[in-house]
């Protein structure tokens, strides 16, 4: 039988390990959101929505990394995303001439998908913006920016 002292050390060790894991997860979340230029709340929302759809956190992160890369290319005037955003009627810049945040553009893409009736066109658009796994994003974005806001509340 373990001594009460030994049990306390085990409980303390478990608590410290748990806290360390939480800190590492929060740090990784912060770094990923910075890399993607979206808020940690938005990143958590997409990860949660992906899990609800049966996708892994890694798949969601990969889709968002591809989106960020494609937006970077579009800002320099190259790539499929530039053309796709033009087709969707989404400008990379705001009324002051500054580049919009990735999160802002993501919300605009969601609103465009909400109003798009052709599922094949929506799928092609998602693949142009998010890469080969873009189809995963279609369901999450099809309820528009309001749908994303509702997901954030869950």
CSV table of C-alpha atoms in Angstrom, one decimal:
chain,number,residue,atom,x,y,z
A,1,UNK,CA,0.0,0.0,0.0
A,2,UNK,CA,1.4,3.4,-1.0
A,3,UNK,CA,2.2,5.9,1.7
A,4,UNK,CA,0.1,9.1,1.9
A,5,UNK,CA,3.3,11.0,1.1
A,6,UNK,CA,3.9,9.0,-2.1
A,7,UNK,CA,0.3,9.4,-3.2
A,8,UNK,CA,0.6,13.2,-2.7
A,9,UNK,CA,3.7,13.3,-4.9
A,10,UNK,CA,1.9,11.3,-7.6
A,11,UNK,CA,-1.1,13.6,-7.5
A,12,UNK,CA,1.2,16.6,-7.6
A,13,UNK,CA,3.3,15.2,-10.5
A,14,UNK,CA,0.1,14.4,-12.4
A,15,UNK,CA,-1.1,17.9,-11.9
A,16,UNK,CA,2.2,19.4,-13.0
A,17,UNK,CA,2.3,17.2,-16.1
A,18,UNK,CA,-1.3,18.2,-17.0
A,19,UNK,CA,-0.4,21.8,-16.6
A,20,UNK,CA,2.7,21.5,-18.7
A,21,UNK,CA,0.7,19.8,-21.5
A,22,UNK,CA,-1.9,22.5,-21.4
A,23,UNK,CA,0.8,25.2,-21.6
A,24,UNK,CA,2.4,23.4,-24.6
A,25,UNK,CA,-1.0,23.1,-26.3
A,26,UNK,CA,-1.7,26.8,-25.7
A,27,UNK,CA,1.7,27.8,-27.0
A,28,UNK,CA,1.3,25.6,-30.1
A,29,UNK,CA,-2.2,27.2,-30.7
A,30,UNK,CA,-0.8,30.7,-30.4
A,31,UNK,CA,2.1,29.9,-32.8
A,32,UNK,CA,-0.3,28.3,-35.3
A,33,UNK,CA,-2.8,31.2,-35.1
A,34,UNK,CA,0.1,33.7,-35.7
A,35,UNK,CA,1.4,31.7,-38.6
A,36,UNK,CA,-2.1,31.6,-40.1
A,37,UNK,CA,-2.9,35.2,-39.3
A,38,UNK,CA,-6.2,34.3,-37.6
A,39,UNK,CA,-7.3,34.5,-34.0
A,40,UNK,CA,-6.9,31.6,-31.6
A,41,UNK,CA,-10.7,31.6,-31.3
A,42,UNK,CA,-11.1,31.2,-35.1
A,43,UNK,CA,-8.5,28.4,-35.1
A,44,UNK,CA,-10.2,26.6,-32.2
A,45,UNK,CA,-13.5,27.0,-34.1
A,46,UNK,CA,-12.2,25.4,-37.2
A,47,UNK,CA,-10.6,22.6,-35.2
A,48,UNK,CA,-13.8,22.0,-33.3
A,49,UNK,CA,-15.9,22.0,-36.5
A,50,UNK,CA,-13.5,19.7,-38.2
A,51,UNK,CA,-13.7,17.2,-35.3
A,52,UNK,CA,-17.5,17.4,-35.4
A,53,UNK,CA,-17.2,16.5,-39.1
A,54,UNK,CA,-14.9,13.6,-38.4
A,55,UNK,CA,-11.7,15.4,-39.5
A,56,UNK,CA,-8.5,15.6,-37.6
A,57,UNK,CA,-7.0,18.7,-36.2
A,58,UNK,CA,-4.0,18.2,-38.5
A,59,UNK,CA,-6.3,18.2,-41.6
A,60,UNK,CA,-7.9,21.4,-40.5
A,61,UNK,CA,-4.5,23.0,-39.8
A,62,UNK,CA,-3.2,21.9,-43.1
A,63,UNK,CA,-6.2,23.4,-44.9
A,64,UNK,CA,-5.7,26.7,-43.1
A,65,UNK,CA,-1.9,26.7,-43.8
A,66,UNK,CA,-2.7,26.1,-47.5
A,67,UNK,CA,-5.2,29.0,-47.4
A,68,UNK,CA,-2.7,31.3,-45.8
A,69,UNK,CA,0.0,30.3,-48.5
A,70,UNK,CA,-2.5,30.9,-51.3
A,71,UNK,CA,-3.5,34.3,-49.9
A,72,UNK,CA,0.1,35.2,-49.8
A,73,UNK,CA,0.5,34.3,-53.4
A,74,UNK,CA,-2.7,36.2,-54.3
A,75,UNK,CA,-1.3,39.3,-52.6
A,76,UNK,CA,1.7,39.2,-54.9
A,77,UNK,CA,-0.6,38.8,-57.9
A,78,UNK,CA,-0.1,35.1,-58.6
A,79,UNK,CA,-1.8,31.7,-58.0
A,80,UNK,CA,-5.2,30.1,-58.3
A,81,UNK,CA,-6.5,31.9,-55.2
A,82,UNK,CA,-6.2,35.3,-56.8
A,83,UNK,CA,-8.4,34.3,-59.6
A,84,UNK,CA,-10.8,32.4,-57.4
A,85,UNK,CA,-11.3,35.4,-55.0
A,86,UNK,CA,-12.0,37.6,-58.0
A,87,UNK,CA,-14.6,35.2,-59.2
A,88,UNK,CA,-16.2,35.2,-55.7
A,89,UNK,CA,-16.1,39.0,-55.8
A,90,UNK,CA,-13.7,39.2,-52.8
A,91,UNK,CA,-11.1,41.9,-52.7
A,92,UNK,CA,-7.8,41.2,-50.9
A,93,UNK,CA,-7.7,44.9,-49.8
A,94,UNK,CA,-10.0,47.0,-47.6
A,95,UNK,CA,-11.4,50.4,-48.6
A,96,UNK,CA,-8.2,52.0,-47.2
A,97,UNK,CA,-6.0,49.9,-49.5
A,98,UNK,CA,-4.6,47.7,-46.8
A,99,UNK,CA,-4.6,43.9,-47.1
A,100,UNK,CA,-7.5,42.4,-45.2
A,101,UNK,CA,-6.7,39.8,-42.5
A,102,UNK,CA,-7.0,36.2,-43.4
A,103,UNK,CA,-9.8,35.8,-40.9
A,104,UNK,CA,-11.7,38.6,-42.6
A,105,UNK,CA,-11.3,37.0,-46.0
A,106,UNK,CA,-12.3,33.6,-44.6
A,107,UNK,CA,-15.6,35.1,-43.4
A,108,UNK,CA,-16.1,36.6,-46.8
A,109,UNK,CA,-15.5,33.3,-48.5
A,110,UNK,CA,-18.0,31.7,-46.1
A,111,UNK,CA,-20.6,34.3,-47.1
A,112,UNK,CA,-19.9,33.6,-50.8
A,113,UNK,CA,-20.3,29.9,-50.2
A,114,UNK,CA,-23.6,30.5,-48.4
A,115,UNK,CA,-25.0,32.2,-51.4
A,116,UNK,CA,-23.6,29.7,-53.9
A,117,UNK,CA,-26.1,27.2,-55.3
A,118,UNK,CA,-23.9,25.0,-57.4
A,119,UNK,CA,-22.2,22.3,-55.1
A,120,UNK,CA,-19.7,21.4,-57.8
A,121,UNK,CA,-18.6,25.0,-58.2
A,122,UNK,CA,-18.4,25.4,-54.4
A,123,UNK,CA,-16.2,22.3,-54.2
A,124,UNK,CA,-13.9,23.6,-57.0
A,125,UNK,CA,-13.6,26.9,-55.3
A,126,UNK,CA,-12.7,25.3,-52.0
A,127,UNK,CA,-10.0,23.2,-53.6
A,128,UNK,CA,-8.6,26.3,-55.3
A,129,UNK,CA,-8.4,28.2,-52.0
A,130,UNK,CA,-7.6,25.4,-49.5
A,131,UNK,CA,-5.9,22.8,-51.6
A,132,UNK,CA,-6.8,19.1,-52.3
A,133,UNK,CA,-8.5,18.7,-48.9
A,134,UNK,CA,-10.6,21.9,-49.5
A,135,UNK,CA,-13.8,19.8,-49.6
A,136,UNK,CA,-13.5,19.5,-45.9
A,137,UNK,CA,-14.0,23.2,-45.5
A,138,UNK,CA,-17.2,23.4,-47.6
A,139,UNK,CA,-19.6,22.2,-44.9
A,140,UNK,CA,-18.1,24.5,-42.3
A,141,UNK,CA,-18.2,27.6,-44.5
A,142,UNK,CA,-21.6,27.0,-46.2
A,143,UNK,CA,-23.5,28.7,-43.4
A,144,UNK,CA,-21.6,31.9,-44.0
A,145,UNK,CA,-19.9,34.1,-41.5
A,146,UNK,CA,-23.0,33.9,-39.2
A,147,UNK,CA,-22.5,30.1,-39.1
A,148,UNK,CA,-18.9,30.5,-38.1
A,149,UNK,CA,-19.9,32.9,-35.4
A,150,UNK,CA,-22.4,30.3,-34.1
A,151,UNK,CA,-19.6,27.7,-34.1
A,152,UNK,CA,-17.5,30.0,-32.0
A,153,UNK,CA,-20.2,30.1,-29.4
A,154,UNK,CA,-20.3,26.3,-29.0
